[in-house]
Coordinates of C-alpha atoms in Angstrom, one line a residue:
M18 CA -4.7 -0.2 2.0
R19 CA -3.3 -0.2 -1.5
I20 CA -1.9 -3.5 -2.9
D21 CA -0.1 -3.6 -6.2
I22 CA 0.6 -7.1 -7.7
V23 CA 3.2 -7.6 -10.5
T24 CA 2.6 -10.8 -12.4
C25 CA 3.0 -12.3 -15.8
Q26 CA -0.4 -14.1 -15.3
P27 CA -2.9 -11.4 -14.2
D28 CA -5.9 -13.5 -15.3
L29 CA -5.2 -16.0 -12.6
L30 CA -5.9 -13.3 -10.0
G31 CA -9.1 -11.9 -11.4
S32 CA -11.5 -14.3 -9.7
P33 CA -10.0 -14.5 -6.2
F34 CA -10.4 -10.7 -5.8
A35 CA -13.8 -10.4 -7.3
H36 CA -15.8 -12.3 -4.7
S37 CA -16.6 -12.6 -1.0
I38 CA -14.7 -10.7 1.7
V39 CA -12.0 -9.2 -0.6
K40 CA -14.6 -7.9 -3.0
R41 CA -16.5 -6.3 -0.1
A42 CA -13.4 -4.7 1.2
Q43 CA -12.8 -3.1 -2.2
D44 CA -16.5 -2.0 -2.5
K45 CA -16.2 -0.3 0.9
G46 CA -13.1 1.5 -0.2
L47 CA -11.0 -0.2 2.5
A48 CA -8.7 -2.0 0.1
E49 CA -7.5 -1.1 -3.4
I50 CA -6.0 -4.0 -5.5
Y51 CA -4.2 -3.3 -8.8
L52 CA -2.8 -6.0 -11.1
H53 CA 0.2 -5.1 -13.3
D54 CA 1.0 -7.3 -16.3
L55 CA 4.7 -7.8 -16.5
R56 CA 4.4 -8.4 -20.3
R57 CA 3.7 -4.7 -20.7
Y58 CA 7.3 -4.2 -19.9
A59 CA 8.7 -6.8 -22.2
I60 CA 12.2 -6.2 -23.6
N61 CA 11.1 -6.7 -27.2
K62 CA 8.2 -6.8 -29.6
H63 CA 7.9 -10.5 -29.0
G64 CA 6.8 -10.0 -25.4
Q65 CA 9.9 -11.6 -23.9
I66 CA 10.2 -11.3 -20.2
D67 CA 12.4 -14.4 -19.4
D68 CA 15.6 -16.0 -20.5
Y69 CA 17.7 -19.1 -20.0
V70 CA 19.6 -19.8 -16.8
F71 CA 23.3 -18.7 -16.7
G72 CA 25.4 -21.7 -16.1
G73 CA 23.0 -24.1 -17.7
G74 CA 20.1 -26.0 -16.3
A75 CA 16.4 -26.6 -17.0
G76 CA 13.8 -23.8 -16.8
M77 CA 13.6 -20.1 -17.5
V78 CA 14.2 -17.1 -15.3
L79 CA 12.3 -13.8 -15.3
R80 CA 14.7 -11.1 -16.5
V81 CA 15.7 -8.0 -14.5
E82 CA 14.7 -5.3 -17.0
P83 CA 10.9 -5.9 -17.2
I84 CA 10.6 -6.2 -13.4
A85 CA 12.8 -3.2 -12.7
A86 CA 10.9 -1.0 -15.3
C87 CA 7.6 -1.9 -13.6
F88 CA 8.9 -1.4 -10.1
D89 CA 10.6 1.9 -10.9
E90 CA 7.3 3.2 -12.4
L91 CA 5.3 2.2 -9.3
L92 CA 7.9 3.3 -6.8
A93 CA 8.0 6.8 -8.4
Q94 CA 4.2 7.1 -7.8
H95 CA 3.7 5.4 -4.4
T96 CA 5.5 4.6 -1.1
Y97 CA 5.3 1.0 0.0
D98 CA 5.7 -0.4 3.5
A99 CA 6.7 -3.7 2.1
V100 CA 7.9 -5.0 -1.3
I101 CA 7.2 -8.7 -1.2
Y102 CA 8.4 -11.6 -3.4
M103 CA 6.3 -14.8 -3.3
T104 CA 8.8 -17.6 -3.4
P105 CA 9.1 -21.2 -2.0
D106 CA 12.4 -20.3 -0.2
G107 CA 10.9 -17.3 1.6
E108 CA 9.7 -17.0 5.2
T109 CA 6.8 -19.3 5.8
M110 CA 3.6 -17.3 6.0
R111 CA 2.1 -17.4 9.5
Q112 CA -0.5 -15.4 11.4
P113 CA 1.9 -13.0 13.2
L114 CA 3.4 -12.0 9.9
V115 CA 0.0 -11.5 8.4
N116 CA -1.0 -9.4 11.4
R117 CA 2.0 -7.1 10.9
L118 CA 1.3 -6.7 7.2
S119 CA -2.3 -5.8 7.9
L120 CA -1.0 -2.7 9.7
A121 CA 0.8 -1.4 6.6
G122 CA -0.5 1.2 4.3
N123 CA 0.7 0.0 0.9
L124 CA 2.0 -3.3 -0.3
L125 CA 3.8 -4.2 -3.5
I126 CA 3.9 -8.0 -4.4
L127 CA 5.9 -9.7 -7.0
C128 CA 4.8 -13.1 -8.3
G129 CA 7.6 -15.4 -9.3
H130 CA 7.2 -17.7 -12.3
Y131 CA 9.2 -20.4 -14.1
K132 CA 12.4 -20.9 -12.1
G133 CA 12.0 -17.6 -10.3
V134 CA 13.4 -14.1 -10.8
D135 CA 16.9 -12.9 -11.4
E136 CA 18.6 -12.7 -8.0
R137 CA 19.6 -9.1 -8.6
I138 CA 15.9 -8.0 -8.4
R139 CA 15.7 -9.6 -4.9
Q140 CA 18.7 -7.8 -3.8
A141 CA 17.7 -4.4 -5.2
Y142 CA 14.0 -4.1 -4.4
I143 CA 12.6 -6.9 -2.2
T144 CA 12.1 -6.3 1.6
H145 CA 10.1 -9.4 2.4
E146 CA 10.2 -12.9 0.9
I147 CA 7.2 -15.1 1.7
S148 CA 6.3 -18.7 1.1
V149 CA 2.8 -20.1 1.6
G150 CA 4.2 -23.6 2.4
D151 CA 6.8 -26.2 1.7
Y152 CA 5.8 -27.0 -1.8
V153 CA 6.2 -25.5 -5.2
L154 CA 3.4 -23.9 -7.3
S155 CA 3.5 -23.1 -11.0
G156 CA 3.8 -19.4 -10.0
G157 CA 3.4 -16.9 -7.2
E158 CA -0.1 -15.8 -8.2
L159 CA -2.0 -18.3 -6.0
G160 CA 0.3 -17.5 -3.1
A161 CA -0.3 -13.8 -3.6
A162 CA -4.0 -14.4 -3.5
I163 CA -3.7 -16.3 -0.2
L164 CA -1.6 -13.5 1.3
V165 CA -3.9 -10.8 0.1
D166 CA -7.0 -12.6 1.4
A167 CA -5.4 -13.2 4.8
V168 CA -4.3 -9.6 5.1
V169 CA -7.4 -7.8 3.8
R170 CA -9.8 -9.6 6.1
L171 CA -8.0 -8.1 9.1
L172 CA -8.4 -4.5 8.0
P173 CA -10.8 -2.6 10.3
G174 CA -14.3 -2.6 9.0
V175 CA -13.9 -5.5 6.5
L176 CA -15.6 -8.2 8.6
G177 CA -19.1 -7.7 10.0
N178 CA -17.8 -8.6 13.5
E179 CA -14.2 -7.7 14.0
E180 CA -14.0 -10.0 17.0
S181 CA -14.3 -12.9 14.5
A182 CA -10.8 -12.4 13.3
L183 CA -9.5 -12.3 16.9
S184 CA -10.9 -15.8 17.6
D185 CA -9.4 -17.4 14.4
S186 CA -7.0 -20.2 14.6
F187 CA -3.3 -19.2 15.2
Q188 CA -4.2 -15.7 16.6
D189 CA -3.2 -16.9 20.1
N190 CA -1.0 -19.7 18.9
L191 CA -3.9 -22.1 19.3
L192 CA -6.3 -23.8 16.9
A193 CA -9.9 -22.6 17.0
P194 CA -12.3 -24.7 19.1
P195 CA -15.2 -26.6 17.5
V196 CA -18.2 -24.6 16.6
Y197 CA -21.9 -25.5 16.3
T198 CA -25.2 -24.0 15.0
R199 CA -28.8 -25.1 14.7
P200 CA -30.2 -27.7 15.0
A201 CA -29.2 -28.5 18.5
E202 CA -29.6 -32.2 17.7
W203 CA -28.7 -33.9 14.4
R204 CA -28.7 -37.7 13.7
G205 CA -28.2 -38.4 17.4
Q206 CA -25.4 -35.9 17.9
E207 CA -26.1 -33.1 20.3
V208 CA -24.5 -29.7 20.7
P209 CA -22.5 -29.6 24.0
E210 CA -24.9 -28.5 26.7
I211 CA -22.6 -25.8 27.9
L212 CA -23.0 -23.9 24.7
L213 CA -26.8 -23.7 25.2
S214 CA -26.5 -22.5 28.8
G215 CA -26.1 -18.8 28.2
N216 CA -23.3 -18.7 30.8
T217 CA -20.7 -16.7 28.9
P218 CA -17.8 -17.1 31.4
K219 CA -18.2 -20.9 31.5
I220 CA -18.5 -21.0 27.7
D221 CA -15.3 -19.0 27.3
V222 CA -13.5 -21.5 29.6
W223 CA -14.9 -24.4 27.7
R224 CA -13.8 -23.0 24.4
H225 CA -10.3 -22.3 25.7
E226 CA -10.0 -25.9 27.0
Q227 CA -11.2 -27.2 23.6
A228 CA -8.7 -25.1 21.8
L229 CA -5.9 -26.3 23.9
E230 CA -6.9 -30.0 23.4
R231 CA -7.4 -29.6 19.7
T232 CA -4.0 -27.9 19.4
R233 CA -2.4 -30.6 21.6
Q234 CA -3.8 -33.3 19.3
R235 CA -3.2 -31.7 15.9
R236 CA -0.5 -29.1 16.2
P237 CA 1.6 -29.8 19.4
D238 CA 4.4 -27.7 17.8
L239 CA 2.3 -24.6 18.4
L240 CA 2.1 -25.3 22.1
A241 CA 5.9 -25.8 22.2
E242 CA 6.3 -22.3 20.9

Protein backbone atom coordinates (compact mmCIF):
# COMPACT_ATOMS: atom_id res chain seq x y z
CA MET A 1 0.00 0.00 0.00
CA ARG A 2 1.20 3.51 -0.82
CA ILE A 3 0.06 6.35 1.42
CA ASP A 4 0.73 9.99 0.55
CA ILE A 5 0.05 12.60 3.23
CA VAL A 6 -0.21 16.30 2.42
CA THR A 7 0.48 18.52 5.42
CA CYS A 8 1.85 21.91 6.41
CA GLN A 9 3.45 20.29 9.50
CA PRO A 10 5.37 17.22 8.20
CA ASP A 11 7.65 17.11 11.25
CA LEU A 12 4.66 16.13 13.40
CA LEU A 13 4.42 12.84 11.49
CA GLY A 14 8.05 11.77 11.48
CA SER A 15 8.04 9.94 14.80
CA PRO A 16 4.71 8.03 14.55
CA PHE A 17 5.84 6.34 11.35
CA ALA A 18 9.42 5.64 12.44
CA HIS A 19 8.64 3.11 15.17
CA SER A 20 6.82 -0.09 16.02
CA ILE A 21 4.38 -1.80 13.65
CA VAL A 22 4.20 0.96 11.03
CA LYS A 23 7.99 1.01 10.75
CA ARG A 24 8.12 -2.77 10.42
CA ALA A 25 5.50 -2.61 7.66
CA GLN A 26 7.67 -0.16 5.76
CA ASP A 27 10.83 -2.19 6.35
CA LYS A 28 9.07 -5.25 4.93
CA GLY A 29 7.97 -3.31 1.86
CA LEU A 30 4.29 -3.77 2.76
CA ALA A 31 3.60 -0.05 3.16
CA GLU A 32 5.14 3.07 1.65
CA ILE A 33 4.42 6.37 3.39
CA TYR A 34 5.36 9.71 1.84
CA LEU A 35 4.99 13.13 3.46
CA HIS A 36 4.45 16.18 1.25
CA ASP A 37 5.09 19.62 2.71
CA LEU A 38 2.33 21.95 1.55
CA ARG A 39 4.68 24.92 1.92
CA ARG A 40 6.61 23.68 -1.12
CA TYR A 41 3.59 24.81 -3.11
CA ALA A 42 3.22 28.23 -1.47
CA ILE A 43 1.72 31.01 -3.57
CA ASN A 44 4.61 33.43 -2.99
CA LYS A 45 8.20 33.71 -1.76
CA HIS A 46 6.97 34.30 1.77
CA GLY A 47 5.66 30.74 1.97
CA GLN A 48 2.01 31.74 2.17
CA ILE A 49 -0.48 28.87 2.08
CA ASP A 50 -3.39 30.37 4.00
CA ASP A 51 -5.57 33.49 4.04
CA TYR A 52 -8.34 35.24 5.92
CA VAL A 53 -11.90 33.93 5.93
CA PHE A 54 -14.26 35.50 3.40
CA GLY A 55 -17.16 37.10 5.27
CA GLY A 56 -15.06 37.80 8.33
CA GLY A 57 -14.38 35.77 11.44
CA ALA A 58 -11.45 34.47 13.42
CA GLY A 59 -8.86 32.07 12.08
CA MET A 60 -7.15 31.34 8.78
CA VAL A 61 -8.08 28.99 5.93
CA LEU A 62 -5.74 26.93 3.75
CA ARG A 63 -5.90 28.34 0.21
CA VAL A 64 -6.93 26.32 -2.82
CA GLU A 65 -3.85 26.92 -4.98
CA PRO A 66 -1.16 25.15 -2.89
CA ILE A 67 -3.37 22.12 -2.23
CA ALA A 68 -4.51 21.88 -5.84
CA ALA A 69 -0.92 22.13 -7.11
CA CYS A 70 0.22 19.34 -4.81
CA PHE A 71 -2.79 17.14 -5.56
CA ASP A 72 -2.51 17.63 -9.31
CA GLU A 73 1.14 16.63 -9.21
CA LEU A 74 0.41 13.46 -7.21
CA LEU A 75 -2.69 12.51 -9.18
CA ALA A 76 -0.72 12.77 -12.42
CA GLN A 77 1.70 10.15 -11.10
CA HIS A 78 -0.52 7.78 -9.10
CA THR A 79 -4.05 6.41 -8.93
CA TYR A 80 -5.68 6.60 -5.51
CA ASP A 81 -8.50 4.45 -4.19
CA ALA A 82 -9.43 7.16 -1.69
CA VAL A 83 -8.59 10.84 -1.30
CA ILE A 84 -9.17 11.55 2.38
CA TYR A 85 -9.57 14.81 4.26
CA MET A 86 -9.07 14.65 8.03
CA THR A 87 -11.69 16.95 9.55
CA PRO A 88 -13.82 17.11 12.73
CA ASP A 89 -17.01 17.20 10.65
CA GLY A 90 -16.19 14.03 8.70
CA GLU A 91 -17.43 10.48 9.17
CA THR A 92 -16.41 9.17 12.58
CA MET A 93 -13.59 6.68 12.15
CA ARG A 94 -14.71 3.19 13.15
CA GLN A 95 -13.33 -0.28 12.55
CA PRO A 96 -15.51 -1.19 9.52
CA LEU A 97 -14.26 1.93 7.72
CA VAL A 98 -10.66 1.06 8.61
CA ASN A 99 -11.20 -2.50 7.35
CA ARG A 100 -12.42 -1.21 3.99
CA LEU A 101 -9.51 1.21 3.60
CA SER A 102 -7.03 -1.57 4.40
CA LEU A 103 -8.14 -3.29 1.19
CA ALA A 104 -7.18 -0.28 -0.92
CA GLY A 105 -4.02 0.04 -2.94
CA ASN A 106 -3.13 3.71 -2.59
CA LEU A 107 -4.42 6.40 -0.22
CA LEU A 108 -3.99 10.17 -0.39
CA ILE A 109 -4.58 12.02 2.88
CA LEU A 110 -4.96 15.78 3.37
CA CYS A 111 -4.41 17.20 6.85
CA GLY A 112 -6.47 20.23 7.66
CA HIS A 113 -5.05 23.10 9.70
CA TYR A 114 -6.15 26.42 11.16
CA LYS A 115 -9.88 26.75 10.37
CA GLY A 116 -9.65 24.07 7.67
CA VAL A 117 -9.37 24.13 3.89
CA ASP A 118 -11.25 26.09 1.27
CA GLU A 119 -14.52 24.25 0.59
CA ARG A 120 -13.76 24.08 -3.13
CA ILE A 121 -10.92 21.63 -2.46
CA ARG A 122 -13.34 19.32 -0.67
CA GLN A 123 -15.74 19.47 -3.59
CA ALA A 124 -13.12 19.02 -6.30
CA TYR A 125 -10.87 16.30 -4.90
CA ILE A 126 -12.00 14.65 -1.68
CA THR A 127 -13.74 11.25 -1.73
CA HIS A 128 -13.74 10.52 2.02
CA GLU A 129 -13.91 12.89 4.99
CA ILE A 130 -12.88 11.29 8.28
CA SER A 131 -12.93 12.41 11.92
CA VAL A 132 -11.13 10.59 14.72
CA GLY A 133 -13.63 11.82 17.30
CA ASP A 134 -15.94 14.57 18.46
CA TYR A 135 -13.24 17.01 19.46
CA VAL A 136 -10.96 19.49 17.69
CA LEU A 137 -7.20 19.09 17.29
CA SER A 138 -4.72 21.75 16.19
CA GLY A 139 -4.48 20.04 12.82
CA GLY A 140 -5.21 16.84 10.96
CA GLU A 141 -1.73 15.37 11.39
CA LEU A 142 -2.40 13.41 14.58
CA GLY A 143 -5.67 12.14 13.11
CA ALA A 144 -3.82 11.04 9.98
CA ALA A 145 -1.28 9.19 12.13
CA ILE A 146 -4.10 7.36 13.91
CA LEU A 147 -5.75 6.43 10.62
CA VAL A 148 -2.51 5.19 9.05
CA ASP A 149 -1.62 3.11 12.10
CA ALA A 150 -5.07 1.50 12.19
CA VAL A 151 -5.00 0.71 8.46
CA VAL A 152 -1.40 -0.47 8.13
CA ARG A 153 -1.62 -3.00 10.98
CA LEU A 154 -4.35 -4.81 9.02
CA LEU A 155 -2.24 -5.33 5.91
CA PRO A 156 -1.39 -9.01 5.33
CA GLY A 157 2.02 -9.87 6.70
CA VAL A 158 2.37 -6.84 8.97
CA LEU A 159 1.45 -8.50 12.27
CA GLY A 160 3.34 -11.56 13.42
CA ASN A 161 0.02 -13.37 13.95
CA GLU A 162 -2.70 -12.14 11.61
CA GLU A 163 -5.38 -13.65 13.86
CA SER A 164 -4.44 -10.98 16.39
CA ALA A 165 -6.19 -8.27 14.36
CA LEU A 166 -9.30 -10.41 13.99
CA SER A 167 -9.71 -10.60 17.76
CA ASP A 168 -9.34 -6.86 18.34
CA SER A 169 -12.06 -4.77 19.89
CA PHE A 170 -14.76 -3.65 17.43
CA GLN A 171 -13.97 -6.28 14.77
CA ASP A 172 -17.19 -8.11 15.63
CA ASN A 173 -18.88 -5.08 17.20
CA LEU A 174 -17.75 -6.26 20.62
CA LEU A 175 -15.04 -5.07 22.96
CA ALA A 176 -12.16 -7.50 23.45
CA PRO A 177 -12.32 -9.78 26.52
CA PRO A 178 -9.80 -9.45 29.36
CA VAL A 179 -6.39 -11.01 28.74
CA TYR A 180 -3.77 -12.43 31.13
CA THR A 181 -0.18 -13.67 31.07
CA ARG A 182 2.34 -15.01 33.57
CA PRO A 183 2.45 -15.20 36.55
CA ALA A 184 -0.75 -17.16 37.15
CA GLU A 185 -1.07 -15.60 40.61
CA TRP A 186 -0.16 -12.02 41.52
CA ARG A 187 -0.89 -10.27 44.82
CA GLY A 188 -3.69 -12.65 45.57
CA GLN A 189 -5.30 -12.29 42.15
CA GLU A 190 -5.42 -15.47 40.08
CA VAL A 191 -5.87 -15.98 36.36
CA PRO A 192 -9.31 -17.52 35.63
CA GLU A 193 -8.93 -21.28 35.83
CA ILE A 194 -10.58 -21.86 32.46
CA LEU A 195 -7.64 -20.13 30.72
CA LEU A 196 -5.22 -22.63 32.23
CA SER A 197 -7.32 -25.68 31.30
CA GLY A 198 -6.11 -26.10 27.73
CA ASN A 199 -9.73 -26.68 26.64
CA THR A 200 -9.84 -24.45 23.57
CA PRO A 201 -13.61 -24.71 22.83
CA LYS A 202 -14.50 -23.80 26.42
CA ILE A 203 -11.95 -20.99 26.41
CA ASP A 204 -13.52 -19.59 23.23
CA VAL A 205 -16.97 -19.66 24.86
CA TRP A 206 -15.61 -17.95 27.99
CA ARG A 207 -13.93 -15.22 25.94
CA HIS A 208 -17.09 -14.58 23.96
CA GLU A 209 -19.15 -14.33 27.14
CA GLN A 210 -16.62 -11.94 28.65
CA ALA A 211 -16.62 -9.82 25.49
CA LEU A 212 -20.41 -9.61 25.60
CA GLU A 213 -20.42 -8.63 29.26
CA ARG A 214 -17.69 -6.03 28.87
CA THR A 215 -19.50 -4.52 25.88
CA ARG A 216 -22.80 -4.54 27.77
CA GLN A 217 -21.21 -2.66 30.65
CA ARG A 218 -19.02 -0.19 28.76
CA ARG A 219 -20.46 0.22 25.25
CA PRO A 220 -24.10 -0.94 25.17
CA ASP A 221 -24.53 1.15 22.00
CA LEU A 222 -22.45 -1.44 20.11
CA LEU A 223 -24.85 -4.22 21.09
CA ALA A 224 -27.78 -2.08 19.99
CA GLU A 225 -26.27 -1.95 16.52
